PDB file of C-alpha atoms in Angstrom:
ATOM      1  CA  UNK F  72      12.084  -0.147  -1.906  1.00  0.00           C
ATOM      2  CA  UNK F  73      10.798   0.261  -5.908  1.00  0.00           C
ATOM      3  CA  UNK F  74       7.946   1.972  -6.129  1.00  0.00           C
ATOM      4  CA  UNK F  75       4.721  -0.504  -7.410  1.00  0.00           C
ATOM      5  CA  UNK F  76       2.295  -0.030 -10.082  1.00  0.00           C
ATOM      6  CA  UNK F  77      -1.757   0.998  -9.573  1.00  0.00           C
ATOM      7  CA  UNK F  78      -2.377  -2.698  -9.808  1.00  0.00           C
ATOM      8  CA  UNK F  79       0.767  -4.020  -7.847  1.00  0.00           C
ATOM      9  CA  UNK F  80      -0.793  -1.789  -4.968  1.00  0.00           C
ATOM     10  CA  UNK F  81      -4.221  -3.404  -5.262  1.00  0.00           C
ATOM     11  CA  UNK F  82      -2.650  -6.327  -5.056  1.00  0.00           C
ATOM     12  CA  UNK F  83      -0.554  -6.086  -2.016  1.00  0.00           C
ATOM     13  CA  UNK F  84      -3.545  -4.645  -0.411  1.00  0.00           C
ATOM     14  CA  UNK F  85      -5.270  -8.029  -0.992  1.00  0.00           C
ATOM     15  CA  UNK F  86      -2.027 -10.044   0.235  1.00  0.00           C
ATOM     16  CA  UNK F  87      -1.844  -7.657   3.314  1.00  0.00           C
ATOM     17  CA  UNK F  88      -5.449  -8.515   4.178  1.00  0.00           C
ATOM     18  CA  UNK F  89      -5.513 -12.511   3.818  1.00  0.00           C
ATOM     19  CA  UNK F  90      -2.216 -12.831   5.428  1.00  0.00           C
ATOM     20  CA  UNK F  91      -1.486 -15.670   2.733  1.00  0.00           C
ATOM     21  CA  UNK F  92      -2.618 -16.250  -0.581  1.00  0.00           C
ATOM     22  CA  UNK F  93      -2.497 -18.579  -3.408  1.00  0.00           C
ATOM     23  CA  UNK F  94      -3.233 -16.601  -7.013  1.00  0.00           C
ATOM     24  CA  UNK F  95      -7.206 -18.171  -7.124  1.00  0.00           C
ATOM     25  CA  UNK F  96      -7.528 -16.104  -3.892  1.00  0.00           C
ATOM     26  CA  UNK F  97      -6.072 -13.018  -4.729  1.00  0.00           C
ATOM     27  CA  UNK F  98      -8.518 -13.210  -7.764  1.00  0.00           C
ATOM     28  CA  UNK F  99     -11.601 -13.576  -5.820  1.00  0.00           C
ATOM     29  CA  UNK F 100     -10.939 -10.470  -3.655  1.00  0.00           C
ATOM     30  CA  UNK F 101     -10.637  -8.318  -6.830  1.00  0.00           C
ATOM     31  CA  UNK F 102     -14.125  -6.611  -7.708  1.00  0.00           C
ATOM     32  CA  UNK F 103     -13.111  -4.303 -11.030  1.00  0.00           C
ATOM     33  CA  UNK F 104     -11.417  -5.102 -13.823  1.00  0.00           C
ATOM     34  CA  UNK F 105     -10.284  -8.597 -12.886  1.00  0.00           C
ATOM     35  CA  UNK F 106      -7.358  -9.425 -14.518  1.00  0.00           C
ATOM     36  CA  UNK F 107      -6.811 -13.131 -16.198  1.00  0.00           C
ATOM     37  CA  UNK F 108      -5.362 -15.455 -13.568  1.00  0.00           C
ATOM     38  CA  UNK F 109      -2.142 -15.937 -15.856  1.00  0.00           C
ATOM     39  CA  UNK F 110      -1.862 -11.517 -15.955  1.00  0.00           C
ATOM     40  CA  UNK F 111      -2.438 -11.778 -12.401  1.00  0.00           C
ATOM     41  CA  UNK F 112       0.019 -14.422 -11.657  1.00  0.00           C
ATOM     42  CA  UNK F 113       2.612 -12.396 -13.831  1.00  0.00           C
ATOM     43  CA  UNK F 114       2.184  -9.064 -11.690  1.00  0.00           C
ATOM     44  CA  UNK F 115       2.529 -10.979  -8.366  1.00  0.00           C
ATOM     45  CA  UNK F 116       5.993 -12.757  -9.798  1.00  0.00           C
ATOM     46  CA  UNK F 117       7.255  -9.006 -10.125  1.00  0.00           C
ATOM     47  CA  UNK F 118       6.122  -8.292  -6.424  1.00  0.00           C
ATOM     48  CA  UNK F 119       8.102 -11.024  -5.704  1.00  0.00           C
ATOM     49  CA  UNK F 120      11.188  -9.945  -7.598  1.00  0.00           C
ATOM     50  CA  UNK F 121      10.591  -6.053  -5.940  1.00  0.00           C
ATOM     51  CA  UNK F 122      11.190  -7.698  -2.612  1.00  0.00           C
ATOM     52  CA  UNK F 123       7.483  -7.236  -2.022  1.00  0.00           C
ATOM     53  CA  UNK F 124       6.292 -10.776  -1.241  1.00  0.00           C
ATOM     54  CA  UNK F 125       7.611 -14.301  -0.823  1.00  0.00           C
ATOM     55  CA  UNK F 126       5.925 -17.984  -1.561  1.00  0.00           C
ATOM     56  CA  UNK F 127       5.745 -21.262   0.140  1.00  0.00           C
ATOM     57  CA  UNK F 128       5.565 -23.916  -2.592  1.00  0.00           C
ATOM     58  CA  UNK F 129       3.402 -26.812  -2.615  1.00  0.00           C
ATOM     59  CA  UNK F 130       4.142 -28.888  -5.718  1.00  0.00           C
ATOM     60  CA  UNK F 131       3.729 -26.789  -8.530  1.00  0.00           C
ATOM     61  CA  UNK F 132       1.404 -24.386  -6.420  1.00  0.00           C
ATOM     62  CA  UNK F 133       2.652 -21.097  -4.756  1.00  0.00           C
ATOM     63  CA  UNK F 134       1.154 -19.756  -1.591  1.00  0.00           C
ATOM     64  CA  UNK F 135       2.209 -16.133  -1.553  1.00  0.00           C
ATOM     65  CA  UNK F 136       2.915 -13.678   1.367  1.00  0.00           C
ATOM     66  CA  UNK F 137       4.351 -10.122   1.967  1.00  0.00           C
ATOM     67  CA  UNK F 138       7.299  -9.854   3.242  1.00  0.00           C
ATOM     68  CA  UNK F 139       7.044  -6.063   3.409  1.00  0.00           C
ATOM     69  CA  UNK F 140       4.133  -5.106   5.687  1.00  0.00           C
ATOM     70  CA  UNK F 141       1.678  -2.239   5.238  1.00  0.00           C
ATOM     71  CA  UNK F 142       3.312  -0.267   7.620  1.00  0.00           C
ATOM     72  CA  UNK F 143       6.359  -0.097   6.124  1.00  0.00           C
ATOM     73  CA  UNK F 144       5.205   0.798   2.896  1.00  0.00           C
ATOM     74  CA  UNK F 145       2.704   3.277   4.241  1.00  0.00           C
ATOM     75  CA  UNK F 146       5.513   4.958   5.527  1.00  0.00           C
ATOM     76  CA  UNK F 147       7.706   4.946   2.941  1.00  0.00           C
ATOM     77  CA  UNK F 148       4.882   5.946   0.168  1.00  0.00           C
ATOM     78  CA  UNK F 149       4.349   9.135   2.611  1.00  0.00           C
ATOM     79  CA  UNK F 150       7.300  10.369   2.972  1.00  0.00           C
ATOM     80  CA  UNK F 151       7.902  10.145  -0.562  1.00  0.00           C
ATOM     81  CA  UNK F 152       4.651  11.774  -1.489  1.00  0.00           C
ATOM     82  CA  UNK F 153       5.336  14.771   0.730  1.00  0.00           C
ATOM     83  CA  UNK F 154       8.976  15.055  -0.953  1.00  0.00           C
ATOM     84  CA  UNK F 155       7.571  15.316  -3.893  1.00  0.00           C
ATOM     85  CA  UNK F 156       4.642  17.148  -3.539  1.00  0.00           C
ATOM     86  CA  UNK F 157       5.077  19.210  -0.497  1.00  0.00           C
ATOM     87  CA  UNK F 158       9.064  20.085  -1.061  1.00  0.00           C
ATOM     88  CA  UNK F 159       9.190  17.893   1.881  1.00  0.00           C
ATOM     89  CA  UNK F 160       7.165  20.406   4.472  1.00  0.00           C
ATOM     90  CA  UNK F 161       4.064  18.793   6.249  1.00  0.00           C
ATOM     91  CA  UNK F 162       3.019  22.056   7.061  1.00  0.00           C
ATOM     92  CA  UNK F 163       2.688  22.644   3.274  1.00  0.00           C
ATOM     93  CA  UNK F 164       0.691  19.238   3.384  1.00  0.00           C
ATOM     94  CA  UNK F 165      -1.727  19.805   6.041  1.00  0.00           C
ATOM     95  CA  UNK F 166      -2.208  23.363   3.896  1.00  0.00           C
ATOM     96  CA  UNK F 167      -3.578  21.534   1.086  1.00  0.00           C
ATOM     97  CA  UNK F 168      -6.197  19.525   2.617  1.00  0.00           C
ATOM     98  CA  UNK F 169      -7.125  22.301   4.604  1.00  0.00           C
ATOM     99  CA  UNK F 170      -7.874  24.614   1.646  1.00  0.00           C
ATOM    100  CA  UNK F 171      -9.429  21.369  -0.254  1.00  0.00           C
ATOM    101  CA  UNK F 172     -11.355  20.786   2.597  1.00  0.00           C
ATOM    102  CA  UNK F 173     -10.564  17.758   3.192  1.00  0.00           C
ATOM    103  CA  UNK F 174      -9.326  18.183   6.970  1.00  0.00           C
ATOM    104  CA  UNK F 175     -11.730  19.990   9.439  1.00  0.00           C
ATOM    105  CA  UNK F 176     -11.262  22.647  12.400  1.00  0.00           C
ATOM    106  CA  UNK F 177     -11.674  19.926  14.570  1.00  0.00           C
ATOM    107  CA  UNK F 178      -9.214  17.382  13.680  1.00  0.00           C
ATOM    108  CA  UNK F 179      -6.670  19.841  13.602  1.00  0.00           C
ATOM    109  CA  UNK F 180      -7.443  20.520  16.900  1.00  0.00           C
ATOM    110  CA  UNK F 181      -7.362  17.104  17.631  1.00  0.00           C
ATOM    111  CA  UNK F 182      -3.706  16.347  15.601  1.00  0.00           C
ATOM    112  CA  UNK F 183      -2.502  19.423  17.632  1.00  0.00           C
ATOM    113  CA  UNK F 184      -3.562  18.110  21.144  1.00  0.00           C
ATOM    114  CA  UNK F 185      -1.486  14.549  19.699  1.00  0.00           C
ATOM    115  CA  UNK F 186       1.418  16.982  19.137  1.00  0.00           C
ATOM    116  CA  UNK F 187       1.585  18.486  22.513  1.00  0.00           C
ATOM    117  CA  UNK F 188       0.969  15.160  24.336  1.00  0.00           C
ATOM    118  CA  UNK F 189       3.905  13.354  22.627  1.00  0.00           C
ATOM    119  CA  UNK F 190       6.253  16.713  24.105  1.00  0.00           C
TER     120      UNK F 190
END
């Protein structure tokens, strides 16, 4: 799986939340920076030639879809962000967000009690 731009990640959010999509849609579910329709139409073409999403046609029209779901990419993205961030050690990952602060005494009690249950 190729890894996607800023934008091509915005923009599979958008496809993973209305399920389908023409290119008019996708526009009106961006709030910053819109794009031109024809810029936008350009970057979902390369999703579709990453594998990323697929089209119905209707006439001249295209009705796009993903074809990878958010799952799969969530996973993916993760495991390649703690390769190369974390030298591939979630212990080194949960680490960092405890010393940024960004995880609390509580839910790593609470990931812990998720870790026993699943032995």
């Amino acid at each position: 799986m190729q890894k996607l731009t800023n934008k091509e990640e915005e923009i599979m959010h958008i496809l993973w939340k209305l399920e389908k999509a023409f290119v008019k849609d996708v526009l009106a579910e961006i709030t910053n920076d819109k794009p031109h329709y024809n810029t936008l139409s350009t970057i979902i073409r390369n999703l579709e030639d990453k594998g990323f999403v697929a089209y119905n046609a209707y006439g001249k029209t295209h009705q796009y879809y993903p074809i990878v779901t958010k799952e799969d990419y969530k996973k993916r993205f993760m495991t390649a962000a703690i390769d190369n961030y974390f030298n591939n050690s979630y212990k080194n990952m949960v680490s960092f967000f405890a010393k940024e602060e960004k995880i609390s005494v509580d839910e790593l009690k609470e990931i812990i009690a998720l870790i026993e249950k699943q032995k």
